[in-house]
PDB file of C-alpha atoms in Angstrom:
ATOM      1  CA  MET Y   1      28.587  26.981 -17.489  1.00  0.00           C
ATOM      2  CA  GLU Y   2      30.574  24.032 -18.827  1.00  0.00           C
ATOM      3  CA  ARG Y   3      31.991  23.341 -15.340  1.00  0.00           C
ATOM      4  CA  CYS Y   4      28.480  23.317 -13.888  1.00  0.00           C
ATOM      5  CA  TYR Y   5      27.332  20.897 -16.591  1.00  0.00           C
ATOM      6  CA  LYS Y   6      30.271  18.543 -15.875  1.00  0.00           C
ATOM      7  CA  PHE Y   7      29.531  18.714 -12.161  1.00  0.00           C
ATOM      8  CA  ILE Y   8      25.864  17.782 -12.664  1.00  0.00           C
ATOM      9  CA  VAL Y   9      26.793  14.902 -14.983  1.00  0.00           C
ATOM     10  CA  SER Y  10      29.327  13.664 -12.427  1.00  0.00           C
ATOM     11  CA  LEU Y  11      26.701  13.736  -9.685  1.00  0.00           C
ATOM     12  CA  LEU Y  12      24.268  11.809 -11.854  1.00  0.00           C
ATOM     13  CA  VAL Y  13      26.896   9.181 -12.650  1.00  0.00           C
ATOM     14  CA  LEU Y  14      27.740   8.814  -8.974  1.00  0.00           C
ATOM     15  CA  THR Y  15      24.106   8.583  -8.007  1.00  0.00           C
ATOM     16  CA  TYR Y  16      22.938   6.062 -10.590  1.00  0.00           C
ATOM     17  CA  VAL Y  17      26.053   4.013 -11.316  1.00  0.00           C
ATOM     18  CA  LEU Y  18      28.306   3.967  -8.294  1.00  0.00           C
ATOM     19  CA  VAL Y  19      25.722   3.949  -5.498  1.00  0.00           C
ATOM     20  CA  PRO Y  20      24.725   0.338  -4.868  1.00  0.00           C
ATOM     21  CA  THR Y  21      21.199  -0.520  -5.912  1.00  0.00           C
ATOM     22  CA  LYS Y  22      20.515  -1.813  -2.443  1.00  0.00           C
ATOM     23  CA  LEU Y  23      21.060   1.673  -1.062  1.00  0.00           C
ATOM     24  CA  ALA Y  24      18.981   3.316  -3.778  1.00  0.00           C
ATOM     25  CA  LEU Y  25      15.981   1.097  -2.990  1.00  0.00           C
ATOM     26  CA  ALA Y  26      16.358   1.340   0.773  1.00  0.00           C
ATOM     27  CA  THR Y  27      13.395   2.285   2.914  1.00  0.00           C
ATOM     28  CA  ASN Y  28      14.655   1.524   6.398  1.00  0.00           C
ATOM     29  CA  THR Y  29      17.139   3.482   8.467  1.00  0.00           C
ATOM     30  CA  PRO Y  30      20.762   2.398   8.263  1.00  0.00           C
ATOM     31  CA  SER Y  31      22.311   0.200  10.927  1.00  0.00           C
ATOM     32  CA  ILE Y  32      25.921  -0.739  11.619  1.00  0.00           C
ATOM     33  CA  ASN Y  33      27.003  -4.306  10.824  1.00  0.00           C
ATOM     34  CA  ASN Y  34      29.679  -6.175  12.773  1.00  0.00           C
ATOM     35  CA  GLN Y  35      32.456  -4.695  10.591  1.00  0.00           C
ATOM     36  CA  GLY Y  36      31.351  -1.134  11.441  1.00  0.00           C
ATOM     37  CA  VAL Y  37      29.959  -0.521   7.953  1.00  0.00           C
ATOM     38  CA  PRO Y  38      26.518   1.082   7.598  1.00  0.00           C
ATOM     39  CA  THR Y  39      23.961  -1.250   6.019  1.00  0.00           C
ATOM     40  CA  ILE Y  40      20.428  -0.676   4.826  1.00  0.00           C
ATOM     41  CA  GLU Y  41      17.790  -3.307   4.151  1.00  0.00           C
ATOM     42  CA  ALA Y  42      16.292  -2.954   0.707  1.00  0.00           C
ATOM     43  CA  LYS Y  43      12.548  -3.116   0.148  1.00  0.00           C
ATOM     44  CA  SER Y  44      11.653  -5.939  -2.183  1.00  0.00           C
ATOM     45  CA  THR Y  45      10.339  -4.694  -5.498  1.00  0.00           C
ATOM     46  CA  THR Y  46       8.603  -8.038  -6.060  1.00  0.00           C
ATOM     47  CA  GLN Y  47       6.161  -7.595  -3.168  1.00  0.00           C
ATOM     48  CA  GLN Y  48       3.028  -6.777  -5.112  1.00  0.00           C
ATOM     49  CA  LYS Y  49      -0.620  -7.448  -4.463  1.00  0.00           C
ATOM     50  CA  LYS Y  50      -1.949 -10.596  -6.068  1.00  0.00           C
ATOM     51  CA  GLU Y  51      -5.504 -11.072  -7.255  1.00  0.00           C
ATOM     52  CA  VAL Y  52      -7.437 -13.841  -5.526  1.00  0.00           C
ATOM     53  CA  ILE Y  53      -9.045 -14.671  -8.883  1.00  0.00           C
ATOM     54  CA  SER Y  54      -8.022 -13.668 -12.369  1.00  0.00           C
ATOM     55  CA  ILE Y  55     -10.551 -11.427 -14.104  1.00  0.00           C
ATOM     56  CA  THR Y  56     -10.659  -9.167 -17.131  1.00  0.00           C
ATOM     57  CA  ASN Y  57     -11.101  -5.401 -17.063  1.00  0.00           C
ATOM     58  CA  ASP Y  58     -14.644  -5.895 -18.371  1.00  0.00           C
ATOM     59  CA  GLU Y  59     -15.413  -8.222 -15.461  1.00  0.00           C
ATOM     60  CA  LEU Y  60     -13.994  -5.695 -12.988  1.00  0.00           C
ATOM     61  CA  LEU Y  61     -16.232  -3.041 -14.531  1.00  0.00           C
ATOM     62  CA  LEU Y  62     -19.242  -5.367 -14.287  1.00  0.00           C
ATOM     63  CA  LEU Y  63     -18.432  -6.138 -10.645  1.00  0.00           C
ATOM     64  CA  SER Y  64     -18.165  -2.394  -9.970  1.00  0.00           C
ATOM     65  CA  LYS Y  65     -21.582  -1.858 -11.533  1.00  0.00           C
ATOM     66  CA  LEU Y  66     -23.059  -4.586  -9.352  1.00  0.00           C
ATOM     67  CA  VAL Y  67     -21.536  -2.992  -6.242  1.00  0.00           C
ATOM     68  CA  THR Y  68     -22.895   0.405  -7.295  1.00  0.00           C
ATOM     69  CA  GLY Y  69     -26.409  -0.982  -7.561  1.00  0.00           C
ATOM     70  CA  GLU Y  70     -26.470  -3.467  -4.693  1.00  0.00           C
ATOM     71  CA  ALA Y  71     -24.577  -1.354  -2.157  1.00  0.00           C
ATOM     72  CA  ARG Y  72     -26.131   2.065  -2.797  1.00  0.00           C
ATOM     73  CA  GLY Y  73     -25.988   4.065   0.404  1.00  0.00           C
ATOM     74  CA  GLU Y  74     -23.721   1.558   2.122  1.00  0.00           C
ATOM     75  CA  SER Y  75     -20.383   2.355   3.740  1.00  0.00           C
ATOM     76  CA  TYR Y  76     -17.172   1.618   1.886  1.00  0.00           C
ATOM     77  CA  GLU Y  77     -16.806  -1.542   3.988  1.00  0.00           C
ATOM     78  CA  GLY Y  78     -20.295  -2.572   2.883  1.00  0.00           C
ATOM     79  CA  GLN Y  79     -19.327  -2.044  -0.751  1.00  0.00           C
ATOM     80  CA  VAL Y  80     -16.199  -4.189  -0.363  1.00  0.00           C
ATOM     81  CA  ALA Y  81     -18.329  -6.833   1.347  1.00  0.00           C
ATOM     82  CA  VAL Y  82     -20.762  -7.024  -1.596  1.00  0.00           C
ATOM     83  CA  ALA Y  83     -17.855  -7.374  -4.046  1.00  0.00           C
ATOM     84  CA  ALA Y  84     -16.257 -10.019  -1.827  1.00  0.00           C
ATOM     85  CA  VAL Y  85     -19.446 -12.116  -1.872  1.00  0.00           C
ATOM     86  CA  VAL Y  86     -19.364 -12.210  -5.679  1.00  0.00           C
ATOM     87  CA  ILE Y  87     -15.693 -13.199  -5.663  1.00  0.00           C
ATOM     88  CA  ASN Y  88     -16.366 -15.844  -2.998  1.00  0.00           C
ATOM     89  CA  ARG Y  89     -19.052 -17.309  -5.246  1.00  0.00           C
ATOM     90  CA  VAL Y  90     -16.636 -17.518  -8.176  1.00  0.00           C
ATOM     91  CA  ARG Y  91     -14.266 -19.451  -5.920  1.00  0.00           C
ATOM     92  CA  ASP Y  92     -17.033 -21.741  -4.601  1.00  0.00           C
ATOM     93  CA  THR Y  93     -17.710 -24.891  -6.666  1.00  0.00           C
ATOM     94  CA  ARG Y  94     -21.480 -24.511  -6.161  1.00  0.00           C
ATOM     95  CA  PHE Y  95     -21.500 -21.390  -8.349  1.00  0.00           C
ATOM     96  CA  PRO Y  96     -20.307 -20.481 -11.852  1.00  0.00           C
ATOM     97  CA  ASP Y  97     -16.551 -19.976 -12.161  1.00  0.00           C
ATOM     98  CA  ASN Y  98     -16.514 -16.424 -13.533  1.00  0.00           C
ATOM     99  CA  ILE Y  99     -17.787 -12.976 -12.538  1.00  0.00           C
ATOM    100  CA  LYS Y 100     -20.236 -12.535 -15.401  1.00  0.00           C
ATOM    101  CA  ASP Y 101     -21.977 -15.870 -14.915  1.00  0.00           C
ATOM    102  CA  VAL Y 102     -22.209 -15.385 -11.140  1.00  0.00           C
ATOM    103  CA  ILE Y 103     -23.738 -11.933 -11.554  1.00  0.00           C
ATOM    104  CA  TYR Y 104     -26.188 -12.996 -14.261  1.00  0.00           C
ATOM    105  CA  GLN Y 105     -27.176 -16.252 -12.578  1.00  0.00           C
ATOM    106  CA  ARG Y 106     -30.972 -16.389 -12.497  1.00  0.00           C
ATOM    107  CA  ASN Y 107     -32.459 -14.485  -9.528  1.00  0.00           C
ATOM    108  CA  ALA Y 108     -29.053 -13.995  -7.924  1.00  0.00           C
ATOM    109  CA  PHE Y 109     -29.019 -10.188  -7.733  1.00  0.00           C
ATOM    110  CA  SER Y 110     -31.893  -7.734  -7.784  1.00  0.00           C
ATOM    111  CA  VAL Y 111     -29.916  -5.150  -9.776  1.00  0.00           C
ATOM    112  CA  VAL Y 112     -29.874  -7.499 -12.763  1.00  0.00           C
ATOM    113  CA  LYS Y 113     -33.636  -7.891 -12.600  1.00  0.00           C
ATOM    114  CA  ASP Y 114     -34.400  -4.165 -12.149  1.00  0.00           C
ATOM    115  CA  GLY Y 115     -31.758  -2.900 -14.618  1.00  0.00           C
ATOM    116  CA  ALA Y 116     -29.634  -1.043 -12.066  1.00  0.00           C
ATOM    117  CA  ILE Y 117     -26.695  -3.200 -13.211  1.00  0.00           C
ATOM    118  CA  ASN Y 118     -26.444  -0.779 -16.148  1.00  0.00           C
ATOM    119  CA  MET Y 119     -25.711   2.233 -13.925  1.00  0.00           C
ATOM    120  CA  GLN Y 120     -22.346   3.922 -14.280  1.00  0.00           C
ATOM    121  CA  PRO Y 121     -20.170   2.589 -11.431  1.00  0.00           C
ATOM    122  CA  THR Y 122     -19.102   5.004  -8.730  1.00  0.00           C
ATOM    123  CA  GLU Y 123     -15.447   5.564  -7.994  1.00  0.00           C
ATOM    124  CA  SER Y 124     -15.811   4.040  -4.528  1.00  0.00           C
ATOM    125  CA  ALA Y 125     -17.554   0.958  -5.970  1.00  0.00           C
ATOM    126  CA  TYR Y 126     -14.680   0.486  -8.423  1.00  0.00           C
ATOM    127  CA  LYS Y 127     -12.110   0.788  -5.630  1.00  0.00           C
ATOM    128  CA  ALA Y 128     -14.144  -1.568  -3.431  1.00  0.00           C
ATOM    129  CA  ALA Y 129     -14.251  -4.147  -6.234  1.00  0.00           C
ATOM    130  CA  GLN Y 130     -10.483  -3.855  -6.659  1.00  0.00           C
ATOM    131  CA  GLU Y 131      -9.839  -4.275  -2.937  1.00  0.00           C
ATOM    132  CA  ALA Y 132     -12.033  -7.364  -2.809  1.00  0.00           C
ATOM    133  CA  LEU Y 133     -10.229  -8.701  -5.854  1.00  0.00           C
ATOM    134  CA  TYR Y 134      -6.942  -8.335  -3.987  1.00  0.00           C
ATOM    135  CA  GLY Y 135      -8.235 -10.269  -0.996  1.00  0.00           C
ATOM    136  CA  LEU Y 136      -9.998  -7.837   1.320  1.00  0.00           C
ATOM    137  CA  ASP Y 137     -13.072  -9.673   2.621  1.00  0.00           C
ATOM    138  CA  PRO Y 138     -14.869  -8.127   5.588  1.00  0.00           C
ATOM    139  CA  THR Y 139     -17.461 -10.951   5.388  1.00  0.00           C
ATOM    140  CA  ASN Y 140     -15.052 -13.753   6.223  1.00  0.00           C
ATOM    141  CA  SER Y 141     -15.986 -15.786   3.119  1.00  0.00           C
ATOM    142  CA  ALA Y 142     -19.740 -15.179   2.898  1.00  0.00           C
ATOM    143  CA  ILE Y 143     -21.475 -16.268  -0.279  1.00  0.00           C
ATOM    144  CA  TYR Y 144     -24.876 -14.694   0.400  1.00  0.00           C
ATOM    145  CA  PHE Y 145     -26.017 -11.234   1.425  1.00  0.00           C
ATOM    146  CA  TRP Y 146     -29.370  -9.503   1.603  1.00  0.00           C
ATOM    147  CA  ASN Y 147     -31.172  -6.624   3.194  1.00  0.00           C
ATOM    148  CA  PRO Y 148     -33.622  -8.233   5.634  1.00  0.00           C
ATOM    149  CA  ASP Y 149     -35.858  -5.153   5.587  1.00  0.00           C
ATOM    150  CA  ILE Y 150     -36.610  -5.384   1.858  1.00  0.00           C
ATOM    151  CA  ALA Y 151     -35.761  -8.945   0.773  1.00  0.00           C
ATOM    152  CA  THR Y 152     -38.707 -10.641  -0.952  1.00  0.00           C
ATOM    153  CA  CYS Y 153     -37.173 -14.081  -1.488  1.00  0.00           C
ATOM    154  CA  ARG Y 154     -38.520 -16.630   1.007  1.00  0.00           C
ATOM    155  CA  TRP Y 155     -35.602 -18.981   0.429  1.00  0.00           C
ATOM    156  CA  ILE Y 156     -32.971 -16.437   1.499  1.00  0.00           C
ATOM    157  CA  ARG Y 157     -34.722 -16.083   4.844  1.00  0.00           C
ATOM    158  CA  THR Y 158     -33.997 -19.751   5.588  1.00  0.00           C
ATOM    159  CA  LEU Y 159     -30.280 -18.979   5.797  1.00  0.00           C
ATOM    160  CA  ASP Y 160     -28.649 -18.163   9.120  1.00  0.00           C
ATOM    161  CA  PRO Y 161     -26.826 -14.825   8.833  1.00  0.00           C
ATOM    162  CA  TYR Y 162     -23.723 -14.568  10.985  1.00  0.00           C
ATOM    163  CA  MET Y 163     -22.836 -10.909  10.545  1.00  0.00           C
ATOM    164  CA  ARG Y 164     -24.236  -7.543   9.560  1.00  0.00           C
ATOM    165  CA  ILE Y 165     -22.529  -4.688   7.711  1.00  0.00           C
ATOM    166  CA  GLY Y 166     -24.765  -1.673   7.247  1.00  0.00           C
ATOM    167  CA  ASN Y 167     -28.165  -2.773   5.920  1.00  0.00           C
ATOM    168  CA  HIS Y 168     -26.945  -6.149   4.673  1.00  0.00           C
ATOM    169  CA  VAL Y 169     -26.625  -9.435   6.512  1.00  0.00           C
ATOM    170  CA  PHE Y 170     -24.218 -12.146   5.355  1.00  0.00           C
ATOM    171  CA  ALA Y 171     -24.338 -15.931   5.361  1.00  0.00           C
ATOM    172  CA  LYS Y 172     -22.332 -18.912   4.093  1.00  0.00           C
TER     173      LYS Y 172
END
């Protein structure tokens, strides 16, 4: 038993101390360098997603609630698109510079007016909000969206939509 214990400890020491970190983090297959020694490229541990805007957890939750209400029945891409529009507005100087103020801007979103903003967010809406936050934007920088079949605002109809995702059209 003691010999087995020493053997396991020796293996652990070899694995975590003597094996170069570059080999431990490797993700690619080894290749032979010009000295005939196998080499492996290490995957960078600093390659992480970066948010396109900085928001709080409460703002992410609020954005998820907006997506839940505004993109009910839409595909996942449509949900990401709705979240991306809100984020694009935060980044646009013509709109407030934070999620909460963009969402609660007067007459901006029907879910605020009808109370659907208070619905519990769906899991897909939360994920869609996160993906938009990390830069996924299927709208190519749109700052407006609406459903042309049910929109009641005359002003929104003056915009020229350039794409459609599900029931929503998008404009800049």
